[in-house]
mmCIF file of C-alpha atoms in Angstrom:
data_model
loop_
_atom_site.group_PDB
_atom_site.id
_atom_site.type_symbol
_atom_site.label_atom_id
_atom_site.label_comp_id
_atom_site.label_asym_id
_atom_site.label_seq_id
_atom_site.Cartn_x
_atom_site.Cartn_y
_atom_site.Cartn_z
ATOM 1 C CA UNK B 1 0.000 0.000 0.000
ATOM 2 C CA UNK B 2 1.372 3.683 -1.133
ATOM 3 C CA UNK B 3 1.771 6.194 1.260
ATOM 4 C CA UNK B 4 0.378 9.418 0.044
ATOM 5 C CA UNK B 5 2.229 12.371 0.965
ATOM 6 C CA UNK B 6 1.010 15.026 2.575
ATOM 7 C CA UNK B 7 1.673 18.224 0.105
ATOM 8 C CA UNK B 8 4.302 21.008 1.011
ATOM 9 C CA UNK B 9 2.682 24.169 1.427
ATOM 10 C CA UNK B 10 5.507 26.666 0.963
ATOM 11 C CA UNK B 11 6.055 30.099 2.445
ATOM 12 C CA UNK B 12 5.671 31.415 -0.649
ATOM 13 C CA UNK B 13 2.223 30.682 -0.913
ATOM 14 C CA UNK B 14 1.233 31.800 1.879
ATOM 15 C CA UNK B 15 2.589 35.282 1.730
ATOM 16 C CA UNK B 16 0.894 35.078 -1.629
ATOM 17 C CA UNK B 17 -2.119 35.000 0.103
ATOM 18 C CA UNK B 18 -1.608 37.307 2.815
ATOM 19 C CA UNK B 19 -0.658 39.618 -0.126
ATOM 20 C CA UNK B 20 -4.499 38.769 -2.188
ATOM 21 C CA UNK B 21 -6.339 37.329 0.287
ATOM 22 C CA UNK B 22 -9.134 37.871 -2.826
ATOM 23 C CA UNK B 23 -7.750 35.132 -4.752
ATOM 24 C CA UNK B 24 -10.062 32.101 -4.360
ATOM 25 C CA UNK B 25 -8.173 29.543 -6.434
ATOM 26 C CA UNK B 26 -4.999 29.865 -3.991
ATOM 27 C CA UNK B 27 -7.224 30.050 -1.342
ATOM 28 C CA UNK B 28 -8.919 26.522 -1.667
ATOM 29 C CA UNK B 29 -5.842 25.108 -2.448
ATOM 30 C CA UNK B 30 -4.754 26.480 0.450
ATOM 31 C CA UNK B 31 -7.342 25.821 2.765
ATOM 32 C CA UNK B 32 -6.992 21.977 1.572
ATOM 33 C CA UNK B 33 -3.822 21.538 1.722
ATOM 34 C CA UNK B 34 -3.258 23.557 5.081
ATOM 35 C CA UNK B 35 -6.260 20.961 6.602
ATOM 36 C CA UNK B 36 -4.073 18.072 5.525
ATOM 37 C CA UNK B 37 -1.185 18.724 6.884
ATOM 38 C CA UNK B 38 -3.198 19.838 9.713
ATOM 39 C CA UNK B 39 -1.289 23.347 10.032
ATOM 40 C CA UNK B 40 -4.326 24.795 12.141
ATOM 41 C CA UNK B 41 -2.525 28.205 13.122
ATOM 42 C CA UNK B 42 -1.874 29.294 9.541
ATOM 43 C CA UNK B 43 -5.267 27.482 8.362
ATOM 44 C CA UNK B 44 -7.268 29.739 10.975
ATOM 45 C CA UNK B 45 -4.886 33.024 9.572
ATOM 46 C CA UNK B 46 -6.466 31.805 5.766
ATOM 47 C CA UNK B 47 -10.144 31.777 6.986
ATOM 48 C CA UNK B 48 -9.590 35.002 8.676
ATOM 49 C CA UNK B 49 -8.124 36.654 5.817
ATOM 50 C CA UNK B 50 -10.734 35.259 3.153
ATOM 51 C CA UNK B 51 -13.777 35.893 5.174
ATOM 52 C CA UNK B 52 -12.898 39.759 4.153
ATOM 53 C CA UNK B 53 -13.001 39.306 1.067
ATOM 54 C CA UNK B 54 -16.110 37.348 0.779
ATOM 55 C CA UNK B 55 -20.048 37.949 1.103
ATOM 56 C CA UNK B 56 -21.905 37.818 4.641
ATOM 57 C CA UNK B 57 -22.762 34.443 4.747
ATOM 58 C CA UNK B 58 -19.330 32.790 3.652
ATOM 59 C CA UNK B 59 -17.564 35.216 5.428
ATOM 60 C CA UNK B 60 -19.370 34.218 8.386
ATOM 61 C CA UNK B 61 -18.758 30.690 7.827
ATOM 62 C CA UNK B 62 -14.987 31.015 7.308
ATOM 63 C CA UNK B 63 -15.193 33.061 10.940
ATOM 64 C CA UNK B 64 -16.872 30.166 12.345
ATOM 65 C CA UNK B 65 -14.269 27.983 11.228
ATOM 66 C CA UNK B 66 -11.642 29.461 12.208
ATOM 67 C CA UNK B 67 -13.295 29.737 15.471
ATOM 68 C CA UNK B 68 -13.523 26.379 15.606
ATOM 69 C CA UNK B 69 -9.721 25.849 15.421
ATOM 70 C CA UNK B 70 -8.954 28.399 17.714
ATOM 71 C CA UNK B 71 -10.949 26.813 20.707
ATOM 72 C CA UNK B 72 -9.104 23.670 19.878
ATOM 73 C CA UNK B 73 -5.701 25.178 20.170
ATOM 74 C CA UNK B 74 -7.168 27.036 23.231
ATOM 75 C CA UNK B 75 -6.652 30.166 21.883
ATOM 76 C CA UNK B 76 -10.176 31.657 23.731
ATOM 77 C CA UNK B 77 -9.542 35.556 22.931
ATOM 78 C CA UNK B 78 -8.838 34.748 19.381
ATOM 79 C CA UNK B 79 -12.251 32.279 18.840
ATOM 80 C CA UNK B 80 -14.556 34.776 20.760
ATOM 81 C CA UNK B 81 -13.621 37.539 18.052
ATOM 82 C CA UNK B 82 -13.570 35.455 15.373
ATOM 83 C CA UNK B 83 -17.187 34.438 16.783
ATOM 84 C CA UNK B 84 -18.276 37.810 16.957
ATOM 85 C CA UNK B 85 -16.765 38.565 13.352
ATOM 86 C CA UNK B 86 -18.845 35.828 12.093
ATOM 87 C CA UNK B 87 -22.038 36.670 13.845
ATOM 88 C CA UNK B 88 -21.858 39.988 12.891
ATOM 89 C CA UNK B 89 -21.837 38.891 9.212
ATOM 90 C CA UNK B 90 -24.298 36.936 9.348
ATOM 91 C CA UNK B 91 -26.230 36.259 12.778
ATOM 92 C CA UNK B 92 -28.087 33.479 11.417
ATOM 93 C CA UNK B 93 -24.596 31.692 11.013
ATOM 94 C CA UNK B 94 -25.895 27.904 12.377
ATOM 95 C CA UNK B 95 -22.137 26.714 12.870
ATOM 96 C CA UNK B 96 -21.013 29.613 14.919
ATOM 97 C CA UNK B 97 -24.424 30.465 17.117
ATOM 98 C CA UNK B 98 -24.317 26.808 17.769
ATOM 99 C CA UNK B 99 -20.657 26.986 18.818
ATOM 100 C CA UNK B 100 -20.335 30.252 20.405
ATOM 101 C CA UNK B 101 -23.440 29.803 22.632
ATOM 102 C CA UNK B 102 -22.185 25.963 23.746
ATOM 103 C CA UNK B 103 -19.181 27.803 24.760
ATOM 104 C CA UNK B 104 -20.604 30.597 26.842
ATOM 105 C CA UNK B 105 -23.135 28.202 28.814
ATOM 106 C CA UNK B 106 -20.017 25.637 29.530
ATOM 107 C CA UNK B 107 -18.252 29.237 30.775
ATOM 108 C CA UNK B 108 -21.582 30.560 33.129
ATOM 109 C CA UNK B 109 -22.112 33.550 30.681
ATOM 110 C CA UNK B 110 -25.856 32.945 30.326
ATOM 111 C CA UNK B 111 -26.602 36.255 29.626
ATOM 112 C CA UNK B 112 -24.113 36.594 26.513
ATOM 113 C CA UNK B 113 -25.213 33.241 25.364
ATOM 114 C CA UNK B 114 -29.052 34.442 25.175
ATOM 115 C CA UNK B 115 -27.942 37.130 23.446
ATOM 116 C CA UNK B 116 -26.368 34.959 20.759
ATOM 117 C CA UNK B 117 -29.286 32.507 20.765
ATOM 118 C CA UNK B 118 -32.191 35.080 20.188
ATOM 119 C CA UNK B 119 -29.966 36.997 17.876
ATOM 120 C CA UNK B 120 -30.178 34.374 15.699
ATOM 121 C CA UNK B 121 -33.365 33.643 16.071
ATOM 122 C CA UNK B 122 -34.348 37.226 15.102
ATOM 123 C CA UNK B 123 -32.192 36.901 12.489
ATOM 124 C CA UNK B 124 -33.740 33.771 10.687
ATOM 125 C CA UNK B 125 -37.427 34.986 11.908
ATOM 126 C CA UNK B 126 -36.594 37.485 9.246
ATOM 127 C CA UNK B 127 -35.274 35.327 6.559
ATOM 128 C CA UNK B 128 -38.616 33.413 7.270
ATOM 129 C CA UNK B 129 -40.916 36.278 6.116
ATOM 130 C CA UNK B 130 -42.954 35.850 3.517
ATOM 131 C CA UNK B 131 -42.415 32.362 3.541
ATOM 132 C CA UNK B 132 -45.112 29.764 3.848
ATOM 133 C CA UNK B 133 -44.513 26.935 6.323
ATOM 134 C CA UNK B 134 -44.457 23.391 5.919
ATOM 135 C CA UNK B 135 -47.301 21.559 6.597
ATOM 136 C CA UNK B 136 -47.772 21.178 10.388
ATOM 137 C CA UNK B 137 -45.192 23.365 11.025
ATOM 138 C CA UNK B 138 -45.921 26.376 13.526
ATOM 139 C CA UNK B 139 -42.924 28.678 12.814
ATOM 140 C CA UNK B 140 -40.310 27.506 10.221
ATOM 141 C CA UNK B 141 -36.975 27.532 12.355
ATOM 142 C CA UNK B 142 -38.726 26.229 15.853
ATOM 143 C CA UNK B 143 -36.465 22.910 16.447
ATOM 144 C CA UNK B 144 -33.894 24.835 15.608
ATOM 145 C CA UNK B 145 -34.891 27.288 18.231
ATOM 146 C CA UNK B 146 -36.105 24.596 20.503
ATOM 147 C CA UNK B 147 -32.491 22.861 20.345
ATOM 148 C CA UNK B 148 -30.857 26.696 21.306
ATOM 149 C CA UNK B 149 -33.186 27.231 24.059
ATOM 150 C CA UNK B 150 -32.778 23.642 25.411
ATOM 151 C CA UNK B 151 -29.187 24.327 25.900
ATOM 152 C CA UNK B 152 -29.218 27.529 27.830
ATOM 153 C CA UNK B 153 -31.790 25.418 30.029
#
């Protein structure tokens, strides 16, 4: 059985990036190879540096991610901004409500975490106008508010 090698990801590159964060093709080769190799510090750097460059929604979700791998290398100040950065994008942002809020219950910060939760619910309560709901279905996004709610409980 071949080993497959893990791809070099050069310094080059990524001052490349840092230089046009804007360019997506280097970016998702990036972003691949960086999860691969499993460089988290520089991958979180490449999320935060797209997400400017990118629409609400993805920038939110390339916040969230990077989040994501800043909790896990315990770097706390770094994933609450890039939390905030991502909810301010987009407040309806599933992946970092979900995350952020989990995160400020298992810390006691109730209050904050409320915040987060009906944020988003306002957020998607909005995205909901105008829209008919499925059959049997009393407001479109209520297990999804139900499962928020449930965890501040």
């Amino acid at each position: 059985m071949e080993k497959q090698s893990t791809p070099e990801i050069s310094e080059d590159e990524l001052s490349s990036f840092r230089e046009d964060p804007s360019n997506s093709n280097l970016f998702a080769e990036l972003h691949k190879s960086l999860k691969k190799a499993g460089k988290l510090p520089q991958l979180a750097e490449l999320l935060e540096l797209r997400a400017e460059h990118e629409s609400n929604s993805s920038a939110a979700k390339h916040h969230a991610e990077a989040a994501e791998i800043r909790l896990g290398l315990e770097e706390t100040s770094a994933a609450e901004s890039d939390f905030h950065r991502a909810l301010e994008r987009d407040p309806a942002q599933g992946r970092a409500a979900s995350l952020f809020s989990k995160y400020l219950v298992e810390r006691r910060r109730y209050a904050e975490a409320a915040v987060v939760i009906e944020a988003e619910v306002s957020a998607l309560e909005k995205q909901a106008e105008g829209k008919e709901p499925k059959e049997g279905e009393k407001e479109p996004f209520a297990p999804r508010r139900a499962n928020r709610h449930a965890a501040l409980a």
